[in-house]
mmCIF file of C-alpha atoms and ligand atoms in Angstrom:
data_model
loop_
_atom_site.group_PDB
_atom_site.id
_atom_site.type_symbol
_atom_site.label_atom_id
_atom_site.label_comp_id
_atom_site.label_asym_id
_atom_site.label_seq_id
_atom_site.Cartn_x
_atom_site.Cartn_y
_atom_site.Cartn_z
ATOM 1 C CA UNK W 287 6.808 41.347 -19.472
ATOM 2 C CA UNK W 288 3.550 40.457 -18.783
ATOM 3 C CA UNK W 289 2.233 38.941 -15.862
ATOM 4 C CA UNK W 290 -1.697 38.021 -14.373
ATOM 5 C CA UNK W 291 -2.137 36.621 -11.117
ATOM 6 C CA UNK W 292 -5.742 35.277 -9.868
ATOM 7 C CA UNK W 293 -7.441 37.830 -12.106
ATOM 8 C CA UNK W 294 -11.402 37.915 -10.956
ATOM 9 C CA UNK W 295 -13.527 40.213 -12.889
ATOM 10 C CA UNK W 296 -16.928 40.520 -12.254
ATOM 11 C CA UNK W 297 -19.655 42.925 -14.264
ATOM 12 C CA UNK W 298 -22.537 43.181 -11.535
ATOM 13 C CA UNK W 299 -23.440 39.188 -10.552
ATOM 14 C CA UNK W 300 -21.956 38.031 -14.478
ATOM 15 C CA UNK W 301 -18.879 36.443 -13.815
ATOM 16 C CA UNK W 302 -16.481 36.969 -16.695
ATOM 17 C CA UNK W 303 -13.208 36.023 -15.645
ATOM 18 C CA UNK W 304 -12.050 33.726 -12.924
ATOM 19 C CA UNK W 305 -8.696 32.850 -11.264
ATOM 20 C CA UNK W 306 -6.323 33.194 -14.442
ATOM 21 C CA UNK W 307 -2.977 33.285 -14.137
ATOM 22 C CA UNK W 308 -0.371 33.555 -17.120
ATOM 23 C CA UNK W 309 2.633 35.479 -18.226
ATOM 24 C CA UNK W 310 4.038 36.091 -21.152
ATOM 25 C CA UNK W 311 7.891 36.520 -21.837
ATOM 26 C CA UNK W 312 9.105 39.321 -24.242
ATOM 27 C CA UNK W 313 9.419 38.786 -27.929
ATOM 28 C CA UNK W 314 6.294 35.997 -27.699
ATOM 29 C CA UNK W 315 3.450 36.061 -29.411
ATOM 30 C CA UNK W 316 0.952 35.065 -27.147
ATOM 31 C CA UNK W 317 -2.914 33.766 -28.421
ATOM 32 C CA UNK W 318 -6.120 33.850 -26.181
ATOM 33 C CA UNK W 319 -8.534 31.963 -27.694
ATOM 34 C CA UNK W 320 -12.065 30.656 -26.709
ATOM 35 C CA UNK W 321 -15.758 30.592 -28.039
ATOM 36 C CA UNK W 322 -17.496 34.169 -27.404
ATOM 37 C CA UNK W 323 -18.290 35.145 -23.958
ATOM 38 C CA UNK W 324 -15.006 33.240 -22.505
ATOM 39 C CA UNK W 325 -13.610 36.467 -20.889
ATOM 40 C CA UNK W 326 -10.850 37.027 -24.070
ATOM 41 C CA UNK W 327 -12.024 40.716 -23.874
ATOM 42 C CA UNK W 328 -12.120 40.983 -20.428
ATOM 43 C CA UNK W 329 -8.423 39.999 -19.929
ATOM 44 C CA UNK W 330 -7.360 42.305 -22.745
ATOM 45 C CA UNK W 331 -9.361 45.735 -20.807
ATOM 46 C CA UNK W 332 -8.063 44.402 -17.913
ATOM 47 C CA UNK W 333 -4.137 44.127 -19.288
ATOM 48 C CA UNK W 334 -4.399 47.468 -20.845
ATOM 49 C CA UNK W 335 -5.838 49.193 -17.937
ATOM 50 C CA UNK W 336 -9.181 50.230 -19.505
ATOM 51 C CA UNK W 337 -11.339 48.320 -16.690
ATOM 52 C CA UNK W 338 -9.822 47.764 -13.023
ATOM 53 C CA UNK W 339 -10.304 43.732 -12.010
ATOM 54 C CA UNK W 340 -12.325 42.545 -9.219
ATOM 55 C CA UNK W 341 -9.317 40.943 -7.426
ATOM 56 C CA UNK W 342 -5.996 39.514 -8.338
ATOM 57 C CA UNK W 343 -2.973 41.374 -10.550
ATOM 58 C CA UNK W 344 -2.110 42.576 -13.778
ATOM 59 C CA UNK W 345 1.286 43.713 -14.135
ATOM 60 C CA UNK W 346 3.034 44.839 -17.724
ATOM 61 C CA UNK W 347 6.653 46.220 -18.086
ATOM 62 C CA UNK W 348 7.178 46.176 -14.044
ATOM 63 C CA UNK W 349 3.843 48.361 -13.674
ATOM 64 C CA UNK W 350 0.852 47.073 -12.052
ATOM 65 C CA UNK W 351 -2.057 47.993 -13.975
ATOM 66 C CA UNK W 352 -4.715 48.971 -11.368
ATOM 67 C CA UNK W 353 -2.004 51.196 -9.908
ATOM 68 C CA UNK W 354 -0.123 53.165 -12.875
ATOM 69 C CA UNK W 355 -2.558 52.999 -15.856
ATOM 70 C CA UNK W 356 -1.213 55.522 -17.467
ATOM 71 C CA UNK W 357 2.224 54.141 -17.338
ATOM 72 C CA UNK W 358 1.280 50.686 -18.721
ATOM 73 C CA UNK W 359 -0.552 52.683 -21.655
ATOM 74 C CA UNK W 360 2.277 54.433 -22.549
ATOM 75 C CA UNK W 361 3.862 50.880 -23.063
ATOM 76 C CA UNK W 362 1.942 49.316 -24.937
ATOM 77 C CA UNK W 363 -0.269 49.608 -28.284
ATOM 78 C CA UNK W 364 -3.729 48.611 -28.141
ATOM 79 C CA UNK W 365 -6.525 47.649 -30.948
ATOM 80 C CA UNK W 366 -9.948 47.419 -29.370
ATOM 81 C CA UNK W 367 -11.940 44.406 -31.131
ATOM 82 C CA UNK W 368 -13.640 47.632 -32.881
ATOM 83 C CA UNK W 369 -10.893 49.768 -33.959
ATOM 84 C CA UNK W 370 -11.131 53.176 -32.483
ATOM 85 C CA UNK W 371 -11.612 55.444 -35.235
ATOM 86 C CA UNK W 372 -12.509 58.784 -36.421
ATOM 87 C CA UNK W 373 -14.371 58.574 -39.387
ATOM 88 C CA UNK W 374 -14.869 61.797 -40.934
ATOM 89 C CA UNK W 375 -10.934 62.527 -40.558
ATOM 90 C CA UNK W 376 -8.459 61.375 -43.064
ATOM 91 C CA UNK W 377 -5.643 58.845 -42.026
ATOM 92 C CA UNK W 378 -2.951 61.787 -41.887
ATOM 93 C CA UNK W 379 -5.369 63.528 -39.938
ATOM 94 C CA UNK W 380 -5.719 60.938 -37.751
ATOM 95 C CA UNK W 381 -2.734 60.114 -37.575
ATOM 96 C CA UNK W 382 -1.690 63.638 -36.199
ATOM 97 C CA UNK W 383 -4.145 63.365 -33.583
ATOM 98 C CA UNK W 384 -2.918 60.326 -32.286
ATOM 99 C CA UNK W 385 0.988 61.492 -32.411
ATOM 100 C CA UNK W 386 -0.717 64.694 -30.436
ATOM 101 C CA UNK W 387 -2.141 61.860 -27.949
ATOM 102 C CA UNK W 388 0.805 60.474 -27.500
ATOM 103 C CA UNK W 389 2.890 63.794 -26.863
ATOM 104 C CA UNK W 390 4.769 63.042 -30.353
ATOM 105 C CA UNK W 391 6.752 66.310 -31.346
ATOM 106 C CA UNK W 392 9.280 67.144 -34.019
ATOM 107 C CA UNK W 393 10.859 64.703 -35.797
ATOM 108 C CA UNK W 394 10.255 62.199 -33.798
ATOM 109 C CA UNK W 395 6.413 62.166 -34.944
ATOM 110 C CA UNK W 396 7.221 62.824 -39.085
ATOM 111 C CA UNK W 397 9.698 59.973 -38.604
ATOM 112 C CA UNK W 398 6.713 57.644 -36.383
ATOM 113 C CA UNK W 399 4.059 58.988 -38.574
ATOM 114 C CA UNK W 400 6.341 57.635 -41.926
ATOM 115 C CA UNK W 401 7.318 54.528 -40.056
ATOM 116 C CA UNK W 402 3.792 53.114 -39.429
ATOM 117 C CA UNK W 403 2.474 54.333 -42.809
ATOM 118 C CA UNK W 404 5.092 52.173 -44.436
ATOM 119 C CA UNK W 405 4.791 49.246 -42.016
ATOM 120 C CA UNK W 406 1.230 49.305 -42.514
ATOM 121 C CA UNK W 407 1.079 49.912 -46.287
ATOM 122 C CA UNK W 408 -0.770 53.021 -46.097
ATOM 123 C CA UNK W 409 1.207 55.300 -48.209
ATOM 124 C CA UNK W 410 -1.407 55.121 -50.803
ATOM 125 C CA UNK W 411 -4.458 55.965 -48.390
ATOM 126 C CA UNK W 412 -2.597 58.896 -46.715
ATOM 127 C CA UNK W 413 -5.374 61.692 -47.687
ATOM 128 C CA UNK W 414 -8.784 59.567 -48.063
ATOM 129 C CA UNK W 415 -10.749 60.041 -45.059
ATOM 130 C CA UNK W 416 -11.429 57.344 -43.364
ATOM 131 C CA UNK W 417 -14.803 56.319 -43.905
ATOM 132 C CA UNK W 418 -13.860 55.660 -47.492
ATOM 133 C CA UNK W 419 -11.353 52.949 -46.475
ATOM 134 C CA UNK W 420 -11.875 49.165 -46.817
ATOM 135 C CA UNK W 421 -12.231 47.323 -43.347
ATOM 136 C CA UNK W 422 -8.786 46.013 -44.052
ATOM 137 C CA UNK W 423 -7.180 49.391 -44.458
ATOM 138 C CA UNK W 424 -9.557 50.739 -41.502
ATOM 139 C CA UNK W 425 -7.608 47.885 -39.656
ATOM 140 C CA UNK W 426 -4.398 48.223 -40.571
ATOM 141 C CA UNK W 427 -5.329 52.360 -39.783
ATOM 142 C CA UNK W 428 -6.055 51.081 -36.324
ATOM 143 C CA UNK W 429 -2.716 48.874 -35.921
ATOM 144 C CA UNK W 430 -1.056 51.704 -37.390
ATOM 145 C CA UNK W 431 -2.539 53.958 -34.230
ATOM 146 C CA UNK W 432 -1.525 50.636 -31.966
ATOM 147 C CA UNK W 433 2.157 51.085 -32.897
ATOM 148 C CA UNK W 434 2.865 54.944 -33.827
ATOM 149 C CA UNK W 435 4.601 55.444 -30.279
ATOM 150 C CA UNK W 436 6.687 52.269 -31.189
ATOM 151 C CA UNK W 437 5.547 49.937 -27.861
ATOM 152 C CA UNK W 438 7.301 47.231 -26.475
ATOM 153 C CA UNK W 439 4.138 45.187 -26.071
ATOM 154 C CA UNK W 440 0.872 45.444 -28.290
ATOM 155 C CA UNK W 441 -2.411 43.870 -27.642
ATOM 156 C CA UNK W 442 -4.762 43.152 -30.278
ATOM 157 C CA UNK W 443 -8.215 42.109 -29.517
ATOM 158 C CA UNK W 444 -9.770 39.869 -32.531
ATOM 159 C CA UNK W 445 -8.069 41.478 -35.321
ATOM 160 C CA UNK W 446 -8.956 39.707 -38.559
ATOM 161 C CA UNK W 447 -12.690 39.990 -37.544
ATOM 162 C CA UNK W 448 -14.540 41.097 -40.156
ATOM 163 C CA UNK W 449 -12.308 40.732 -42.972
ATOM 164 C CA UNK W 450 -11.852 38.520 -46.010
ATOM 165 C CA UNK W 451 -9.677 35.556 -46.549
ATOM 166 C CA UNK W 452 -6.972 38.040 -48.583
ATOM 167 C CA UNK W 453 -7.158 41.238 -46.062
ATOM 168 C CA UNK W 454 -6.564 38.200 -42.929
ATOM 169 C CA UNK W 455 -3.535 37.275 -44.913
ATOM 170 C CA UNK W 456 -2.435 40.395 -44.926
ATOM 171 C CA UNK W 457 -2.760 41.400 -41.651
ATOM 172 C CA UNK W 458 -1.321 38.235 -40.048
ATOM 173 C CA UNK W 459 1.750 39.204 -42.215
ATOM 174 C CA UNK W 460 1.708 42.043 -40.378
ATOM 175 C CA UNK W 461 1.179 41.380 -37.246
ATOM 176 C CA UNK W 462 3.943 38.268 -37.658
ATOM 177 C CA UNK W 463 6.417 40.948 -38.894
ATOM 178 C CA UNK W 464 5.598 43.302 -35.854
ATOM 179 C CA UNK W 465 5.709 40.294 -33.598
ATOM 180 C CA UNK W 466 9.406 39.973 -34.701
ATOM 181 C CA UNK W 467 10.663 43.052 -32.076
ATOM 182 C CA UNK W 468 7.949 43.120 -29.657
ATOM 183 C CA UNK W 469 5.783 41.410 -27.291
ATOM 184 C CA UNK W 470 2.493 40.470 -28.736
ATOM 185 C CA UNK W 471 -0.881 39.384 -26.926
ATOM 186 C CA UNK W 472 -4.294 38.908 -29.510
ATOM 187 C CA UNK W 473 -7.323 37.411 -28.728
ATOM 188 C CA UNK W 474 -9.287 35.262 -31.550
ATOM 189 C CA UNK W 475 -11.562 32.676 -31.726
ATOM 190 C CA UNK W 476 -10.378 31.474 -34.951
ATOM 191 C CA UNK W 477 -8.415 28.359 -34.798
ATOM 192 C CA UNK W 478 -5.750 28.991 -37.441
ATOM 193 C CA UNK W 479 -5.102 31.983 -36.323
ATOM 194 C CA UNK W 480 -3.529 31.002 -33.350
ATOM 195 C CA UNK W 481 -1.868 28.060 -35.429
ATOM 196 C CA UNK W 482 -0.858 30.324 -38.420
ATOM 197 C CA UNK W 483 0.870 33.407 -35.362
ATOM 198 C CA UNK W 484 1.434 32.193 -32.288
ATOM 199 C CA UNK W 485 4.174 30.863 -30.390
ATOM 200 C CA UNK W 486 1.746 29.941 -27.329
ATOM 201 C CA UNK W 487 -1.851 29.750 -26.841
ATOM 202 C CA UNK W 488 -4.052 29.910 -23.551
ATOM 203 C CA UNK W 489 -7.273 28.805 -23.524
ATOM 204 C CA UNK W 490 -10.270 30.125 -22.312
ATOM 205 C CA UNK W 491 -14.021 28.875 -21.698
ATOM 206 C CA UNK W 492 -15.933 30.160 -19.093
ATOM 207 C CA UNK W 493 -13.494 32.640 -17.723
ATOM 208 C CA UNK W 494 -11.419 30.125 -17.060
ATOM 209 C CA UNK W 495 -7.950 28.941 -18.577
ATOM 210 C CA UNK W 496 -8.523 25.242 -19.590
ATOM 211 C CA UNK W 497 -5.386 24.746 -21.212
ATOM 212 C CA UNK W 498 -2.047 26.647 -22.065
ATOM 213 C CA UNK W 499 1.136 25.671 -24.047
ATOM 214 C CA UNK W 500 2.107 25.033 -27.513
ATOM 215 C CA UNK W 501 -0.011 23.196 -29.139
ATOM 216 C CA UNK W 502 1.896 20.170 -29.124
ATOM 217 C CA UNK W 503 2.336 20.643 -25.200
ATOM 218 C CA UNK W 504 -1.493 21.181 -24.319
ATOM 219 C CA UNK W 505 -2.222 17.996 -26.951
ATOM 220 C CA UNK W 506 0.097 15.968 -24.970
ATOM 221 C CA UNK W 507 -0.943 16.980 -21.380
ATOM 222 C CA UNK W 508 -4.800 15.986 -22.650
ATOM 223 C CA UNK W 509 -3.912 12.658 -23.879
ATOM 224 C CA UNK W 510 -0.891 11.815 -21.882
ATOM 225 C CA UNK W 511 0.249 9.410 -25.481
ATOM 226 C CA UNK W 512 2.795 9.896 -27.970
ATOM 227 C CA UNK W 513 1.057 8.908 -30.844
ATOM 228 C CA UNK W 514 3.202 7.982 -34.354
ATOM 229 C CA UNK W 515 1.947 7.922 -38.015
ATOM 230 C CA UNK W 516 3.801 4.587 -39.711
ATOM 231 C CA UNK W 517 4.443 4.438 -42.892
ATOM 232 C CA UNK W 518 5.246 0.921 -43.541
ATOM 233 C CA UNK W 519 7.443 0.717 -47.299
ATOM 234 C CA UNK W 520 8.177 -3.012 -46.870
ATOM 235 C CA UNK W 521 6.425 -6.364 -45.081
ATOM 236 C CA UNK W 522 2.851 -6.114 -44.092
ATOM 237 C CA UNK W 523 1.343 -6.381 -40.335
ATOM 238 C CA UNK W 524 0.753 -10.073 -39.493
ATOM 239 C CA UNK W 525 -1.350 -11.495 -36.695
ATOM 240 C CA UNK W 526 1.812 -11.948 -34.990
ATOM 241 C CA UNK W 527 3.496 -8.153 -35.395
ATOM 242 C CA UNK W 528 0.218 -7.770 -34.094
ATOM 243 C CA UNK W 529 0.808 -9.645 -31.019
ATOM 244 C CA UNK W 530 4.628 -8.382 -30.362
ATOM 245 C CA UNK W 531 3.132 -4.603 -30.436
ATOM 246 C CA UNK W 532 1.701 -5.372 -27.180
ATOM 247 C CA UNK W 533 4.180 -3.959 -24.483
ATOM 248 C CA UNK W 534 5.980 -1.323 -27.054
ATOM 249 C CA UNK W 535 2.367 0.741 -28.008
ATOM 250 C CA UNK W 536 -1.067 0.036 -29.717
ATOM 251 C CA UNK W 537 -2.656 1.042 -32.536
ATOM 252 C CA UNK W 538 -4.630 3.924 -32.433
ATOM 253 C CA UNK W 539 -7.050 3.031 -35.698
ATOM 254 C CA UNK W 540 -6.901 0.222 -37.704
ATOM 255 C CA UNK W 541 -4.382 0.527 -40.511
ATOM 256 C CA UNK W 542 -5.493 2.838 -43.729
ATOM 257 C CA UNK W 543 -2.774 0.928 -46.763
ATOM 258 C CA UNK W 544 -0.014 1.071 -45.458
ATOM 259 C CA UNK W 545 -0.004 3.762 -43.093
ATOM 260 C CA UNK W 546 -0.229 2.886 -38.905
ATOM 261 C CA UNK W 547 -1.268 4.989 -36.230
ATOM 262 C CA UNK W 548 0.632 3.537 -33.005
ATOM 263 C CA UNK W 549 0.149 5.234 -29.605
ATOM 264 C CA UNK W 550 3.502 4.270 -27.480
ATOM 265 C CA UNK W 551 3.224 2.640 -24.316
ATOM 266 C CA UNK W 552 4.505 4.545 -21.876
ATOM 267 C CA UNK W 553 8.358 4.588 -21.243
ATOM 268 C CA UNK W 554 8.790 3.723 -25.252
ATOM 269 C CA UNK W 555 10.264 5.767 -27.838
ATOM 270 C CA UNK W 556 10.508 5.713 -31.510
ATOM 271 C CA UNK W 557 13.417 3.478 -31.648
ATOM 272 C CA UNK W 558 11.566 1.198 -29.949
ATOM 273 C CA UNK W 559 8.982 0.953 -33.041
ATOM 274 C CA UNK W 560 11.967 1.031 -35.126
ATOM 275 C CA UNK W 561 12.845 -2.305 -33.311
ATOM 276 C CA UNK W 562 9.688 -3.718 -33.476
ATOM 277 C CA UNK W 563 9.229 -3.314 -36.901
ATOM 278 C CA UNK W 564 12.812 -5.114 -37.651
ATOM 279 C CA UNK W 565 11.951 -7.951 -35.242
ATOM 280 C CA UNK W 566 8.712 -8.770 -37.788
ATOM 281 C CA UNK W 567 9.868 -8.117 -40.904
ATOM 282 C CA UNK W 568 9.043 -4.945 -41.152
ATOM 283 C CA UNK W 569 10.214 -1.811 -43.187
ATOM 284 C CA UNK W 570 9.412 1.410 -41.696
ATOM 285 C CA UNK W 571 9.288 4.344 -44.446
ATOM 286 C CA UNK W 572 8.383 6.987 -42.331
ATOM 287 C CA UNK W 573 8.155 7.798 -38.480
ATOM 288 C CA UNK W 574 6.261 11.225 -37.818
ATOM 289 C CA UNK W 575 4.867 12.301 -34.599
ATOM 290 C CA UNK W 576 1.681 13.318 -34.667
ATOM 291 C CA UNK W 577 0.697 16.942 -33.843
ATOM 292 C CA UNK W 578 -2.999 17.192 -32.420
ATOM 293 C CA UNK W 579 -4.528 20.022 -34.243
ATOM 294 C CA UNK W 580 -5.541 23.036 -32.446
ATOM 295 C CA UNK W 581 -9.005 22.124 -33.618
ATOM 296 C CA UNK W 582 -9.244 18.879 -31.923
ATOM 297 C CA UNK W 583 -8.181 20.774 -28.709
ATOM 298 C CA UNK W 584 -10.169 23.575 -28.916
ATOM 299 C CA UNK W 585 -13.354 21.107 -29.420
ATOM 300 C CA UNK W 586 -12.372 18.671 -26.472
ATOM 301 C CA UNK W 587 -11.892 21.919 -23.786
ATOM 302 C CA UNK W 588 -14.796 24.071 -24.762
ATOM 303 C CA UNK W 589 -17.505 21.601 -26.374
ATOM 304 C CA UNK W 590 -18.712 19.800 -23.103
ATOM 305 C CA UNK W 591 -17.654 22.858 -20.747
ATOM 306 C CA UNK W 592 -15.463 20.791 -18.737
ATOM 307 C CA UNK W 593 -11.862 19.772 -19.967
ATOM 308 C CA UNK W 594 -12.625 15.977 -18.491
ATOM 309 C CA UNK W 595 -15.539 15.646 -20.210
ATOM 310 C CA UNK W 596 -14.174 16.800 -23.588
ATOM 311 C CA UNK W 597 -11.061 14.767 -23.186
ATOM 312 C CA UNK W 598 -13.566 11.705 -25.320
ATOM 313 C CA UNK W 599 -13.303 14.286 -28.224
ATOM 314 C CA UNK W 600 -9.322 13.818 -28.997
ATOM 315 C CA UNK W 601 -8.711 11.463 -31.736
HETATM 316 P P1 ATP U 293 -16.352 37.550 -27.695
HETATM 317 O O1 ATP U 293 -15.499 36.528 -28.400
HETATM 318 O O2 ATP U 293 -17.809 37.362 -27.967
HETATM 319 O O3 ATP U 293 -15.870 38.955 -27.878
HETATM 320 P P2 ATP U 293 -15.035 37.364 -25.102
HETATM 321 O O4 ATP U 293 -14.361 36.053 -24.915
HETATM 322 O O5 ATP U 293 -14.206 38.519 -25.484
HETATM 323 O O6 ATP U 293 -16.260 37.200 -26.107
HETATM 324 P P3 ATP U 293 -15.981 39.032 -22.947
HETATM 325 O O7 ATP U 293 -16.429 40.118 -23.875
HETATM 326 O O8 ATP U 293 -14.800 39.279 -22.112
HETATM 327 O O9 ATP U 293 -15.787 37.653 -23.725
HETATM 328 O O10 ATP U 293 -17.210 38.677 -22.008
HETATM 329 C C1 ATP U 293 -17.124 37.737 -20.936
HETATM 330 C C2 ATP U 293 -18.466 37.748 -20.192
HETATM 331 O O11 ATP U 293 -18.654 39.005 -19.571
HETATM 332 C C3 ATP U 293 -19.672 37.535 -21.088
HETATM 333 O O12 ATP U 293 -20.613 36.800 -20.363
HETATM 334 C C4 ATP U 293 -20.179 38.942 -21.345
HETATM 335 O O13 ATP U 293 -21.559 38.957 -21.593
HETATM 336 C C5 ATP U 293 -19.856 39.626 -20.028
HETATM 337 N N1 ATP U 293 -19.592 41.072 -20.187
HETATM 338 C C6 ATP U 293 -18.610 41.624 -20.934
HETATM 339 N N2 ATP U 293 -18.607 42.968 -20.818
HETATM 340 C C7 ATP U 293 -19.624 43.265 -19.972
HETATM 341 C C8 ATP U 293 -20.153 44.484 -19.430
HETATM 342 N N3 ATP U 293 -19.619 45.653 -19.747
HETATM 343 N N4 ATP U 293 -21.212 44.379 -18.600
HETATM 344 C C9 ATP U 293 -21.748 43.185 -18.263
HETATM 345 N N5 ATP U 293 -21.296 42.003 -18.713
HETATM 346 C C10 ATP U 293 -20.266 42.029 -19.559
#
């Protein structure tokens, strides 16, 4: 659905993007994150045909950007970072004008215009203009705009900015819920965003992709361990269940109670714990893999500016 190959982008000598290559399948929800200046924006003008790259290809829906702009804009849905608004006009007003901009007629636009107001929970703001609005009904104003021509594939760049911890509930929810029939792509530098709405995450520092994959994936490829919490609910770790670990893992910290963190050796699985812990008297109350948080990522690939560097930073 969506596909970049060796995108370059340079503004005069700053370069803001450089060799990055992803695609994203339909129905994903797709995250760019990275600290500011990593090129998030960049990728998203690029994708949506609003500045040409330097070299390499963007293609959406079969159309390559730099070639049929208007085609891939008909396609998709697009909130800037600051959504494009007209302040002075009132959200049906608005509204209009957009259906006008997207050659809306009949009732195809009342039925668009009553479908967004109702997926966006604007019934109640219909005739306030829109300077009046809170920032998180000016945003879900500007998805609304994203989505009136019903897209295949929207692209949202930082959309919770600005907005408190209720109105970013909100408009995750919404986003999630739009996510459910179409293709999403959002940029965000906020952690739990990405954790709390995406299936996939690339990330970006530099203009670079340092990492993509779940989060599980990316955490895995960094640290190249399987790492297990142990709860242990019977026996207790002597010198010599100690001693037999060797070969089947080692332990990540020293033990906290009664709870072991064992990174597996490699080749080993959990049932090989399993057997360890029978061999030495052991009980084992709970196995859970552990999931490196997106946090601990994020930190190790954009912290140092080099992903080897960082790599010291993962628990
Ligand atoms: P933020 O999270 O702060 O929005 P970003 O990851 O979206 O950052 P971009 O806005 O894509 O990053 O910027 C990438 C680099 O390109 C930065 O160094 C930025 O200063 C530069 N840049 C962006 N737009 C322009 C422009 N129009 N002219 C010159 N340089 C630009």
């Amino acid at each position: 659905m969506i596909e970049a190959t060796a995108l370059m982008k340079y503004y005069g000598q700053v370069r803001a993007v450089h060799d990055v290559s992803f695609s994203v399948d339909k129905g994903e929800i797709v995250g760019l994150l990275g600290p500011n200046g990593a090129g998030k924006t960049t990728i998203l003008k690029i994708l949506t045909g609003y500045h040409y790259p330097t070299a390499g290809v963007a293609m959406v829906n079969g159309y390559d950007v730099s070639a049929n702009p208007v085609a891939v804009k008909s396609c998709i849905g697009y909130l800037p970072e600051n959504a494009p608004l007209y302040d002075d006009l009132t959200v049906r007003e608005y509204l209009d004008f957009i259906a006008d901009a997207r050659k809306l007629t009949g009732h195809d636009r009342v039925n668009a215009i009553t479908r967004v107001l109702k997926l966006c929970g604007l019934e109640t703001q219909i005739d306030r203009p829109i300077d009046q609005l809170s920032k998180g009904f000016r945003q879900r104003v500007g998805l609304a705009q994203a989505i009136l021509h019903d897209p295949d594939i929207l692209i949202l760049d930082e959309p919770t900015t600005g907005l408190d911890p209720n109105q970013i509930q909100e408009i995750r929810r919404l986003i999630r819920t739009l996510g459910s029939d179409k293709t999403v792509i959002l940029s965000t530098h906020i952690l739990q965003e990405v954790e709390a709405m995406c299936d996939r995450v690339l990330i970006l520092n530099d203009g670079e992709i340092a990492a993509s994959g779940t989060t599980e994936e990316i955490g895995r490829e960094l640290k190249g361990e399987k790492v297990f919490t142990v709860r242990i609910a019977g026996g207790s770790l002597s010198d010599g269940a100690r001693q037999a670990l060797e070969g089947v893992g080692h332990l990540v910290t020293e033990p906290i109670g009664p709870k072991l963190r064992i990174a597996l050796a490699e080749g080993r699985g959990g049932e090989d714990l399993f057997r360890w812990a029978v061999d030495n008297g052991l009980i084992i109350g709970a196995l859970i893999p552990e999931r490196y948080s997106l946090e601990d990522i994020f930190t190790s690939l954009t912290a140092a500016g080099t992903t080897g560097a960082a790599e010291e930073a993962l628990p």
